[in-house]
């Protein structure tokens, strides 16, 4: 992938002051992304100086220059949750028919849960409920149903890092009848100990291609004494049975190299969380020559854009 020359495309200075919570914010990163009628829409993770998180919507006609909303997202109905929610963050956006579903992480007393909201216009958001049990993160819903079932990729947090949060080494496939109650059906792939992707988690919403479902993911190298290194990779799932792994990149496809990726709240991070395909065919498949705009969090501080093609991503999985 090639970094866009305008990087970082969104920084803290692009977030307007939104009293009372978002004043002179600290950082903006890990956006969910989708294209609607030619407009690229991001849901940004914005962190204030109290290290509290909010979602802010940003829009662009070209996928590069974004205008951030002058209000934070309100998740109507989330007050019905009878537990303390400390942070909501890392949104992924999936379109199913005419509804946009937003799955996101929620830090709670027991660990991390997955929350679900929906919107029709990215102005009003309705919170639908908690869509997980146990400690889990990186929930990414497929953009179509399979035999009447919803599918998602997710990552159970079953590993306690020394002096840090829980994490995970497995990307899983889960299914649901209603988007709220999920059953794990398969382990897709495992982290590779000693290499670039020891810890792993799903990234952007899967891209439908003639070759299969193209999926970005993040991998973390933990075996360096100075810091963990977050990188991006890609894998390919069977078009009709996404529990089958067809291929996986041996090498990372993006790693921290630029100063804005190397230095920040969390050094050495590129975190792919949104992808927009620029061209699809009449049947809804991403074309091989289509550009793919990958939006990523850089050092948990700003937003970067990397550009590639469907063909190049598929070839990386071989």
mmCIF file with all atom_site columns, N, CA and C in Angstrom, residues 88-113:
data_model
loop_
_atom_site.group_PDB
_atom_site.id
_atom_site.type_symbol
_atom_site.label_atom_id
_atom_site.label_alt_id
_atom_site.label_comp_id
_atom_site.label_asym_id
_atom_site.label_entity_id
_atom_site.label_seq_id
_atom_site.pdbx_PDB_ins_code
_atom_site.Cartn_x
_atom_site.Cartn_y
_atom_site.Cartn_z
_atom_site.occupancy
_atom_site.B_iso_or_equiv
_atom_site.pdbx_formal_charge
_atom_site.auth_seq_id
_atom_site.auth_comp_id
_atom_site.auth_asym_id
_atom_site.auth_atom_id
_atom_site.pdbx_PDB_model_num
ATOM 1  N N  . UNK A 1 88  ? -16.528 4.074  24.461 1.00 0.00 ? 88  UNK A N  1
ATOM 2  C CA . UNK A 1 88  ? -17.009 3.465  23.225 1.00 0.00 ? 88  UNK A CA 1
ATOM 3  C C  . UNK A 1 88  ? -16.045 3.895  22.117 1.00 0.00 ? 88  UNK A C  1
ATOM 4  N N  . UNK A 1 89  ? -15.582 2.948  21.309 1.00 0.00 ? 89  UNK A N  1
ATOM 5  C CA . UNK A 1 89  ? -14.515 3.288  20.371 1.00 0.00 ? 89  UNK A CA 1
ATOM 6  C C  . UNK A 1 89  ? -14.393 2.261  19.253 1.00 0.00 ? 89  UNK A C  1
ATOM 7  N N  . UNK A 1 90  ? -13.578 2.583  18.248 1.00 0.00 ? 90  UNK A N  1
ATOM 8  C CA . UNK A 1 90  ? -13.212 1.695  17.138 1.00 0.00 ? 90  UNK A CA 1
ATOM 9  C C  . UNK A 1 90  ? -14.436 1.157  16.399 1.00 0.00 ? 90  UNK A C  1
ATOM 10 N N  . UNK A 1 91  ? -15.204 2.070  15.817 1.00 0.00 ? 91  UNK A N  1
ATOM 11 C CA . UNK A 1 91  ? -16.414 1.699  15.079 1.00 0.00 ? 91  UNK A CA 1
ATOM 12 C C  . UNK A 1 91  ? -16.064 1.040  13.746 1.00 0.00 ? 91  UNK A C  1
ATOM 13 N N  . UNK A 1 92  ? -16.881 0.043  13.362 1.00 0.00 ? 92  UNK A N  1
ATOM 14 C CA . UNK A 1 92  ? -16.878 -0.508 12.005 1.00 0.00 ? 92  UNK A CA 1
ATOM 15 C C  . UNK A 1 92  ? -18.284 -0.370 11.444 1.00 0.00 ? 92  UNK A C  1
ATOM 16 N N  . UNK A 1 93  ? -18.381 0.009  10.175 1.00 0.00 ? 93  UNK A N  1
ATOM 17 C CA . UNK A 1 93  ? -19.670 0.337  9.564  1.00 0.00 ? 93  UNK A CA 1
ATOM 18 C C  . UNK A 1 93  ? -19.996 -0.677 8.470  1.00 0.00 ? 93  UNK A C  1
ATOM 19 N N  . UNK A 1 94  ? -21.163 -1.319 8.571  1.00 0.00 ? 94  UNK A N  1
ATOM 20 C CA . UNK A 1 94  ? -21.609 -2.287 7.572  1.00 0.00 ? 94  UNK A CA 1
ATOM 21 C C  . UNK A 1 94  ? -22.984 -1.895 7.067  1.00 0.00 ? 94  UNK A C  1
ATOM 22 N N  . UNK A 1 95  ? -23.142 -1.900 5.751  1.00 0.00 ? 95  UNK A N  1
ATOM 23 C CA . UNK A 1 95  ? -24.455 -1.623 5.152  1.00 0.00 ? 95  UNK A CA 1
ATOM 24 C C  . UNK A 1 95  ? -25.168 -2.943 4.875  1.00 0.00 ? 95  UNK A C  1
ATOM 25 N N  . UNK A 1 96  ? -26.385 -3.064 5.383  1.00 0.00 ? 96  UNK A N  1
ATOM 26 C CA . UNK A 1 96  ? -27.255 -4.201 5.094  1.00 0.00 ? 96  UNK A CA 1
ATOM 27 C C  . UNK A 1 96  ? -28.584 -3.629 4.632  1.00 0.00 ? 96  UNK A C  1
ATOM 28 N N  . UNK A 1 97  ? -28.913 -3.834 3.359  1.00 0.00 ? 97  UNK A N  1
ATOM 29 C CA . UNK A 1 97  ? -30.073 -3.196 2.726  1.00 0.00 ? 97  UNK A CA 1
ATOM 30 C C  . UNK A 1 97  ? -29.910 -1.678 2.835  1.00 0.00 ? 97  UNK A C  1
ATOM 31 N N  . UNK A 1 98  ? -30.865 -0.996 3.426  1.00 0.00 ? 98  UNK A N  1
ATOM 32 C CA . UNK A 1 98  ? -30.793 0.461  3.509  1.00 0.00 ? 98  UNK A CA 1
ATOM 33 C C  . UNK A 1 98  ? -30.424 0.959  4.902  1.00 0.00 ? 98  UNK A C  1
ATOM 34 N N  . UNK A 1 99  ? -29.906 0.058  5.715  1.00 0.00 ? 99  UNK A N  1
ATOM 35 C CA . UNK A 1 99  ? -29.533 0.412  7.086  1.00 0.00 ? 99  UNK A CA 1
ATOM 36 C C  . UNK A 1 99  ? -28.041 0.250  7.267  1.00 0.00 ? 99  UNK A C  1
ATOM 37 N N  . UNK A 1 100 ? -27.446 1.189  7.986  1.00 0.00 ? 100 UNK A N  1
ATOM 38 C CA . UNK A 1 100 ? -26.024 1.123  8.301  1.00 0.00 ? 100 UNK A CA 1
ATOM 39 C C  . UNK A 1 100 ? -25.875 0.715  9.770  1.00 0.00 ? 100 UNK A C  1
ATOM 40 N N  . UNK A 1 101 ? -25.189 -0.406 9.979  1.00 0.00 ? 101 UNK A N  1
ATOM 41 C CA . UNK A 1 101 ? -24.968 -0.914 11.329 1.00 0.00 ? 101 UNK A CA 1
ATOM 42 C C  . UNK A 1 101 ? -23.544 -0.577 11.771 1.00 0.00 ? 101 UNK A C  1
ATOM 43 N N  . UNK A 1 102 ? -23.441 -0.123 12.982 1.00 0.00 ? 102 UNK A N  1
ATOM 44 C CA . UNK A 1 102 ? -22.153 0.279  13.538 1.00 0.00 ? 102 UNK A CA 1
ATOM 45 C C  . UNK A 1 102 ? -21.860 -0.619 14.737 1.00 0.00 ? 102 UNK A C  1
ATOM 46 N N  . UNK A 1 103 ? -20.808 -1.422 14.613 1.00 0.00 ? 103 UNK A N  1
ATOM 47 C CA . UNK A 1 103 ? -20.367 -2.254 15.734 1.00 0.00 ? 103 UNK A CA 1
ATOM 48 C C  . UNK A 1 103 ? -19.105 -1.633 16.315 1.00 0.00 ? 103 UNK A C  1
ATOM 49 N N  . UNK A 1 104 ? -19.043 -1.567 17.629 1.00 0.00 ? 104 UNK A N  1
ATOM 50 C CA . UNK A 1 104 ? -17.942 -0.852 18.272 1.00 0.00 ? 104 UNK A CA 1
ATOM 51 C C  . UNK A 1 104 ? -17.598 -1.504 19.595 1.00 0.00 ? 104 UNK A C  1
ATOM 52 N N  . UNK A 1 105 ? -16.422 -1.179 20.100 1.00 0.00 ? 105 UNK A N  1
ATOM 53 C CA . UNK A 1 105 ? -15.948 -1.705 21.379 1.00 0.00 ? 105 UNK A CA 1
ATOM 54 C C  . UNK A 1 105 ? -16.470 -0.847 22.523 1.00 0.00 ? 105 UNK A C  1
ATOM 55 N N  . UNK A 1 106 ? -16.768 -1.505 23.647 1.00 0.00 ? 106 UNK A N  1
ATOM 56 C CA . UNK A 1 106 ? -17.242 -0.822 24.852 1.00 0.00 ? 106 UNK A CA 1
ATOM 57 C C  . UNK A 1 106 ? -16.445 -1.345 26.042 1.00 0.00 ? 106 UNK A C  1
ATOM 58 N N  . UNK A 1 107 ? -15.656 -0.477 26.655 1.00 0.00 ? 107 UNK A N  1
ATOM 59 C CA . UNK A 1 107 ? -14.919 -0.872 27.854 1.00 0.00 ? 107 UNK A CA 1
ATOM 60 C C  . UNK A 1 107 ? -15.849 -0.828 29.062 1.00 0.00 ? 107 UNK A C  1
ATOM 61 N N  . UNK A 1 108 ? -15.955 -1.973 29.764 1.00 0.00 ? 108 UNK A N  1
ATOM 62 C CA . UNK A 1 108 ? -16.831 -2.089 30.914 1.00 0.00 ? 108 UNK A CA 1
ATOM 63 C C  . UNK A 1 108 ? -16.056 -2.770 32.037 1.00 0.00 ? 108 UNK A C  1
ATOM 64 N N  . UNK A 1 109 ? -16.679 -2.936 33.180 1.00 0.00 ? 109 UNK A N  1
ATOM 65 C CA . UNK A 1 109 ? -15.958 -3.470 34.339 1.00 0.00 ? 109 UNK A CA 1
ATOM 66 C C  . UNK A 1 109 ? -15.396 -4.868 34.093 1.00 0.00 ? 109 UNK A C  1
ATOM 67 N N  . UNK A 1 110 ? -16.119 -5.683 33.337 1.00 0.00 ? 110 UNK A N  1
ATOM 68 C CA . UNK A 1 110 ? -15.680 -7.065 33.130 1.00 0.00 ? 110 UNK A CA 1
ATOM 69 C C  . UNK A 1 110 ? -14.663 -7.200 32.008 1.00 0.00 ? 110 UNK A C  1
ATOM 70 N N  . UNK A 1 111 ? -14.467 -6.135 31.241 1.00 0.00 ? 111 UNK A N  1
ATOM 71 C CA . UNK A 1 111 ? -13.585 -6.183 30.081 1.00 0.00 ? 111 UNK A CA 1
ATOM 72 C C  . UNK A 1 111 ? -14.213 -5.432 28.930 1.00 0.00 ? 111 UNK A C  1
ATOM 73 N N  . UNK A 1 112 ? -14.043 -5.937 27.728 1.00 0.00 ? 112 UNK A N  1
ATOM 74 C CA . UNK A 1 112 ? -14.559 -5.286 26.537 1.00 0.00 ? 112 UNK A CA 1
ATOM 75 C C  . UNK A 1 112 ? -15.765 -6.030 25.988 1.00 0.00 ? 112 UNK A C  1
ATOM 76 N N  . UNK A 1 113 ? -16.824 -5.298 25.682 1.00 0.00 ? 113 UNK A N  1
ATOM 77 C CA . UNK A 1 113 ? -18.000 -5.839 25.012 1.00 0.00 ? 113 UNK A CA 1
ATOM 78 C C  . UNK A 1 113 ? -18.114 -5.197 23.632 1.00 0.00 ? 113 UNK A C  1
#
